[in-house]
mmCIF file of C-alpha atoms in Angstrom:
data_model
loop_
_atom_site.group_PDB
_atom_site.id
_atom_site.type_symbol
_atom_site.label_atom_id
_atom_site.label_comp_id
_atom_site.label_asym_id
_atom_site.label_seq_id
_atom_site.Cartn_x
_atom_site.Cartn_y
_atom_site.Cartn_z
ATOM 1 C CA UNK A 1 106.808 105.832 105.681
ATOM 2 C CA UNK A 2 108.887 103.301 104.835
ATOM 3 C CA UNK A 3 106.459 100.551 103.124
ATOM 4 C CA UNK A 4 103.049 102.367 101.804
ATOM 5 C CA UNK A 5 101.143 99.816 103.709
ATOM 6 C CA UNK A 6 102.875 99.522 106.498
ATOM 7 C CA UNK A 7 103.324 95.395 105.858
ATOM 8 C CA UNK A 8 106.424 95.337 104.719
ATOM 9 C CA UNK A 9 106.072 91.257 103.799
ATOM 10 C CA UNK A 10 105.140 91.852 100.146
ATOM 11 C CA UNK A 11 108.985 92.816 99.816
ATOM 12 C CA UNK A 12 109.603 88.616 100.102
ATOM 13 C CA UNK A 13 108.009 88.541 96.979
ATOM 14 C CA UNK A 14 110.671 89.671 95.697
ATOM 15 C CA UNK A 15 113.310 87.145 96.128
ATOM 16 C CA UNK A 16 114.955 86.513 92.887
ATOM 17 C CA UNK A 17 113.857 89.357 90.801
ATOM 18 C CA UNK A 18 116.174 91.496 89.134
ATOM 19 C CA UNK A 19 115.132 95.393 89.348
ATOM 20 C CA UNK A 20 116.711 98.490 87.486
ATOM 21 C CA UNK A 21 116.477 101.494 88.734
ATOM 22 C CA UNK A 22 117.462 103.806 85.389
ATOM 23 C CA UNK A 23 116.267 107.726 84.783
ATOM 24 C CA UNK A 24 118.568 110.426 83.504
ATOM 25 C CA UNK A 25 121.172 111.938 84.728
ATOM 26 C CA UNK A 26 120.687 114.235 88.110
ATOM 27 C CA UNK A 27 117.214 111.649 88.758
ATOM 28 C CA UNK A 28 117.911 110.831 92.102
ATOM 29 C CA UNK A 29 118.295 106.982 90.739
ATOM 30 C CA UNK A 30 121.439 105.866 92.599
ATOM 31 C CA UNK A 31 119.717 107.632 95.967
ATOM 32 C CA UNK A 32 116.688 105.823 95.538
ATOM 33 C CA UNK A 33 118.803 102.258 94.495
ATOM 34 C CA UNK A 34 120.614 102.741 98.225
ATOM 35 C CA UNK A 35 117.283 103.246 100.067
ATOM 36 C CA UNK A 36 115.632 100.160 98.744
ATOM 37 C CA UNK A 37 117.989 98.161 98.914
ATOM 38 C CA UNK A 38 118.116 98.836 102.765
ATOM 39 C CA UNK A 39 114.580 98.078 103.471
ATOM 40 C CA UNK A 40 115.139 94.568 100.853
ATOM 41 C CA UNK A 41 117.653 93.405 103.077
ATOM 42 C CA UNK A 42 115.559 95.320 106.815
ATOM 43 C CA UNK A 43 112.311 92.892 105.451
ATOM 44 C CA UNK A 44 115.108 90.011 105.412
ATOM 45 C CA UNK A 45 116.752 89.670 101.749
ATOM 46 C CA UNK A 46 119.703 89.719 100.649
ATOM 47 C CA UNK A 47 120.508 92.057 98.424
ATOM 48 C CA UNK A 48 123.252 92.546 95.391
ATOM 49 C CA UNK A 49 123.734 96.304 93.973
ATOM 50 C CA UNK A 50 125.309 95.814 90.980
ATOM 51 C CA UNK A 51 126.350 99.285 89.156
ATOM 52 C CA UNK A 52 125.882 99.358 85.210
ATOM 53 C CA UNK A 53 128.840 100.072 83.787
ATOM 54 C CA UNK A 54 131.314 99.126 86.371
ATOM 55 C CA UNK A 55 130.140 96.642 89.200
ATOM 56 C CA UNK A 56 133.119 94.189 88.023
ATOM 57 C CA UNK A 57 136.572 94.463 88.095
ATOM 58 C CA UNK A 58 136.859 94.053 84.296
ATOM 59 C CA UNK A 59 133.551 96.421 84.147
ATOM 60 C CA UNK A 60 134.922 99.797 86.608
ATOM 61 C CA UNK A 61 138.008 99.684 83.972
ATOM 62 C CA UNK A 62 135.721 99.770 81.180
ATOM 63 C CA UNK A 63 133.762 102.498 82.688
ATOM 64 C CA UNK A 64 136.529 105.005 84.008
ATOM 65 C CA UNK A 65 137.078 104.827 79.710
ATOM 66 C CA UNK A 66 133.443 105.618 79.029
ATOM 67 C CA UNK A 67 133.296 108.540 81.254
ATOM 68 C CA UNK A 68 136.518 110.324 80.550
ATOM 69 C CA UNK A 69 136.535 113.658 79.971
ATOM 70 C CA UNK A 70 139.637 113.396 78.268
ATOM 71 C CA UNK A 71 137.726 110.825 75.362
ATOM 72 C CA UNK A 72 135.821 113.264 73.637
ATOM 73 C CA UNK A 73 136.246 112.381 70.462
ATOM 74 C CA UNK A 74 134.452 108.526 70.809
ATOM 75 C CA UNK A 75 131.606 107.027 68.924
ATOM 76 C CA UNK A 76 128.485 106.325 69.736
ATOM 77 C CA UNK A 77 129.329 103.313 68.641
ATOM 78 C CA UNK A 78 131.995 102.703 70.099
ATOM 79 C CA UNK A 79 129.823 103.603 73.562
ATOM 80 C CA UNK A 80 127.340 101.742 72.735
ATOM 81 C CA UNK A 81 130.054 98.113 72.380
ATOM 82 C CA UNK A 82 131.973 99.543 75.478
ATOM 83 C CA UNK A 83 127.968 99.159 77.219
ATOM 84 C CA UNK A 84 127.927 96.050 76.928
ATOM 85 C CA UNK A 85 130.539 94.632 77.193
ATOM 86 C CA UNK A 86 130.745 96.068 80.741
ATOM 87 C CA UNK A 87 127.350 94.414 80.989
ATOM 88 C CA UNK A 88 128.591 90.893 79.859
ATOM 89 C CA UNK A 89 130.509 90.941 82.645
ATOM 90 C CA UNK A 90 128.208 92.008 85.129
ATOM 91 C CA UNK A 91 125.879 89.689 84.474
ATOM 92 C CA UNK A 92 127.945 86.391 83.644
ATOM 93 C CA UNK A 93 130.210 87.444 87.583
ATOM 94 C CA UNK A 94 127.295 88.969 89.595
ATOM 95 C CA UNK A 95 123.941 89.383 87.996
ATOM 96 C CA UNK A 96 123.329 86.130 87.110
ATOM 97 C CA UNK A 97 124.857 83.827 90.019
ATOM 98 C CA UNK A 98 122.910 86.124 92.799
ATOM 99 C CA UNK A 99 119.186 85.030 91.559
ATOM 100 C CA UNK A 100 120.619 81.389 90.725
ATOM 101 C CA UNK A 101 121.662 82.390 94.727
ATOM 102 C CA UNK A 102 117.817 83.528 95.245
ATOM 103 C CA UNK A 103 118.864 86.545 96.042
ATOM 104 C CA UNK A 104 117.666 89.913 95.210
ATOM 105 C CA UNK A 105 119.386 92.489 92.410
ATOM 106 C CA UNK A 106 118.671 95.914 92.548
ATOM 107 C CA UNK A 107 120.517 97.389 89.066
ATOM 108 C CA UNK A 108 121.603 101.303 88.668
ATOM 109 C CA UNK A 109 121.427 101.528 85.286
ATOM 110 C CA UNK A 110 121.020 98.932 82.181
ATOM 111 C CA UNK A 111 120.361 98.179 78.810
ATOM 112 C CA UNK A 112 117.687 100.734 79.055
ATOM 113 C CA UNK A 113 120.404 103.506 79.375
ATOM 114 C CA UNK A 114 122.266 102.162 76.224
ATOM 115 C CA UNK A 115 118.569 102.947 74.201
ATOM 116 C CA UNK A 116 117.973 106.243 75.665
ATOM 117 C CA UNK A 117 122.009 107.282 75.509
ATOM 118 C CA UNK A 118 123.195 105.777 72.491
ATOM 119 C CA UNK A 119 119.348 104.860 70.697
ATOM 120 C CA UNK A 120 117.231 107.714 71.600
ATOM 121 C CA UNK A 121 120.133 110.927 71.929
ATOM 122 C CA UNK A 122 123.324 109.196 70.386
ATOM 123 C CA UNK A 123 121.794 107.564 67.164
ATOM 124 C CA UNK A 124 121.760 104.134 67.118
ATOM 125 C CA UNK A 125 119.034 101.999 65.813
ATOM 126 C CA UNK A 126 117.664 100.804 68.456
ATOM 127 C CA UNK A 127 117.203 97.025 66.551
ATOM 128 C CA UNK A 128 121.301 97.499 66.679
ATOM 129 C CA UNK A 129 121.335 98.193 70.504
ATOM 130 C CA UNK A 130 118.423 95.396 70.999
ATOM 131 C CA UNK A 131 120.943 92.668 68.964
ATOM 132 C CA UNK A 132 123.826 93.631 70.931
ATOM 133 C CA UNK A 133 121.653 93.175 74.210
ATOM 134 C CA UNK A 134 121.147 90.018 73.244
ATOM 135 C CA UNK A 135 124.182 89.300 73.014
ATOM 136 C CA UNK A 136 126.155 91.098 75.766
ATOM 137 C CA UNK A 137 122.931 90.087 78.653
ATOM 138 C CA UNK A 138 122.961 86.118 77.142
ATOM 139 C CA UNK A 139 118.602 86.514 78.400
ATOM 140 C CA UNK A 140 118.956 87.771 81.470
ATOM 141 C CA UNK A 141 116.090 90.960 82.040
ATOM 142 C CA UNK A 142 115.347 92.820 84.728
ATOM 143 C CA UNK A 143 111.214 91.967 85.566
ATOM 144 C CA UNK A 144 110.883 95.616 86.262
ATOM 145 C CA UNK A 145 112.785 98.879 85.415
ATOM 146 C CA UNK A 146 112.393 101.948 87.177
ATOM 147 C CA UNK A 147 112.376 104.689 85.692
ATOM 148 C CA UNK A 148 112.853 108.484 87.624
ATOM 149 C CA UNK A 149 111.580 110.649 84.687
ATOM 150 C CA UNK A 150 113.177 114.643 85.930
ATOM 151 C CA UNK A 151 113.298 117.115 83.111
ATOM 152 C CA UNK A 152 116.460 118.915 82.021
ATOM 153 C CA UNK A 153 116.799 121.695 84.165
ATOM 154 C CA UNK A 154 115.938 120.237 87.067
ATOM 155 C CA UNK A 155 118.543 117.683 86.339
ATOM 156 C CA UNK A 156 121.024 120.531 85.275
ATOM 157 C CA UNK A 157 120.442 122.747 88.898
ATOM 158 C CA UNK A 158 120.735 118.694 90.511
ATOM 159 C CA UNK A 159 124.021 117.606 89.123
ATOM 160 C CA UNK A 160 126.164 121.006 89.184
ATOM 161 C CA UNK A 161 129.191 122.136 87.929
ATOM 162 C CA UNK A 162 131.586 118.453 88.499
ATOM 163 C CA UNK A 163 130.514 116.663 84.599
ATOM 164 C CA UNK A 164 131.641 114.100 83.479
ATOM 165 C CA UNK A 165 131.860 113.124 79.870
ATOM 166 C CA UNK A 166 128.199 111.660 79.494
ATOM 167 C CA UNK A 167 126.670 114.254 81.694
ATOM 168 C CA UNK A 168 128.235 117.220 80.306
ATOM 169 C CA UNK A 169 126.923 116.861 76.911
ATOM 170 C CA UNK A 170 124.805 119.689 76.789
ATOM 171 C CA UNK A 171 120.777 119.916 77.568
ATOM 172 C CA UNK A 172 119.691 119.000 73.835
ATOM 173 C CA UNK A 173 121.092 115.871 74.039
ATOM 174 C CA UNK A 174 119.399 115.284 77.371
ATOM 175 C CA UNK A 175 116.307 116.055 76.729
ATOM 176 C CA UNK A 176 116.320 113.500 74.166
ATOM 177 C CA UNK A 177 117.637 111.244 76.850
ATOM 178 C CA UNK A 178 114.170 111.852 78.496
ATOM 179 C CA UNK A 179 112.432 111.319 75.901
ATOM 180 C CA UNK A 180 113.905 107.795 74.694
ATOM 181 C CA UNK A 181 113.242 106.997 79.042
ATOM 182 C CA UNK A 182 109.802 108.105 78.392
ATOM 183 C CA UNK A 183 109.232 105.976 74.752
ATOM 184 C CA UNK A 184 110.105 102.347 76.563
ATOM 185 C CA UNK A 185 108.186 102.927 79.501
ATOM 186 C CA UNK A 186 104.966 103.371 76.570
ATOM 187 C CA UNK A 187 106.740 100.932 74.244
ATOM 188 C CA UNK A 188 106.914 98.349 77.535
ATOM 189 C CA UNK A 189 104.194 99.671 80.179
ATOM 190 C CA UNK A 190 104.463 96.166 81.755
ATOM 191 C CA UNK A 191 108.270 96.022 82.467
ATOM 192 C CA UNK A 192 108.509 99.244 82.871
ATOM 193 C CA UNK A 193 107.080 101.734 86.525
ATOM 194 C CA UNK A 194 107.625 105.813 85.664
ATOM 195 C CA UNK A 195 108.202 107.856 89.174
ATOM 196 C CA UNK A 196 107.797 111.461 88.974
ATOM 197 C CA UNK A 197 111.288 112.832 90.059
ATOM 198 C CA UNK A 198 110.702 116.905 90.184
ATOM 199 C CA UNK A 199 108.447 115.773 93.513
ATOM 200 C CA UNK A 200 111.033 115.792 96.462
ATOM 201 C CA UNK A 201 112.222 112.759 98.432
ATOM 202 C CA UNK A 202 109.731 111.784 99.865
ATOM 203 C CA UNK A 203 107.310 112.708 97.582
ATOM 204 C CA UNK A 204 109.251 110.372 95.021
ATOM 205 C CA UNK A 205 110.042 107.609 97.503
ATOM 206 C CA UNK A 206 106.413 106.854 98.371
ATOM 207 C CA UNK A 207 105.555 107.361 94.814
ATOM 208 C CA UNK A 208 108.412 104.770 94.264
ATOM 209 C CA UNK A 209 107.428 102.083 96.760
ATOM 210 C CA UNK A 210 103.937 102.376 96.131
ATOM 211 C CA UNK A 211 104.369 101.622 92.889
ATOM 212 C CA UNK A 212 106.894 98.548 93.229
ATOM 213 C CA UNK A 213 104.489 96.824 95.584
ATOM 214 C CA UNK A 214 101.580 97.085 93.295
ATOM 215 C CA UNK A 215 103.740 95.313 91.065
ATOM 216 C CA UNK A 216 104.967 92.842 93.596
ATOM 217 C CA UNK A 217 102.037 91.544 94.458
ATOM 218 C CA UNK A 218 99.776 92.413 91.126
ATOM 219 C CA UNK A 219 97.314 89.090 90.331
ATOM 220 C CA UNK A 220 99.421 86.617 88.304
ATOM 221 C CA UNK A 221 97.549 86.620 83.869
#
């Protein structure tokens, strides 16, 4: 069943909201985002899906540079700034206008990825990342970030042999990435939902839908 209560009316509360699906490479976040987008559209919502990095012509060019294995010498500071440049264009060109139209925006990665990959795993100071994010995002932040959590061994099995530059950084790096995501959920629990992505597909989906529904229907403070 695609909606935990059998009633999809709660999805209408997501108009004009910004939800991000994030997690380690191989967690299934992109697949979950697509399925959630289809569910929301079936409920009558207009949905914009925003890939980060990418999502715009400028952002897609930046994405090519970031993920190309040929750029092995790229420093973590350069990575961080390129991700933020792509994100700034995405916010201005796609995310903010869609929110202004009352659409549901679903982000495939956002600042949470930079905090995990370039921060926790890459060693960039969190304060530097958040400062750059303030400039790039200009006040546009997710209402909820769904973290699909999976350990590095399971993620590696799912990814197979064809890895981009970030995916190919090794088990120790990706262990730190996972820890970085989980640290964010502890620091800002009200803005995060953790889903155990090691379960079977339908188990993950049930937990995800149930969690988002509880968040969307929670009493306002």
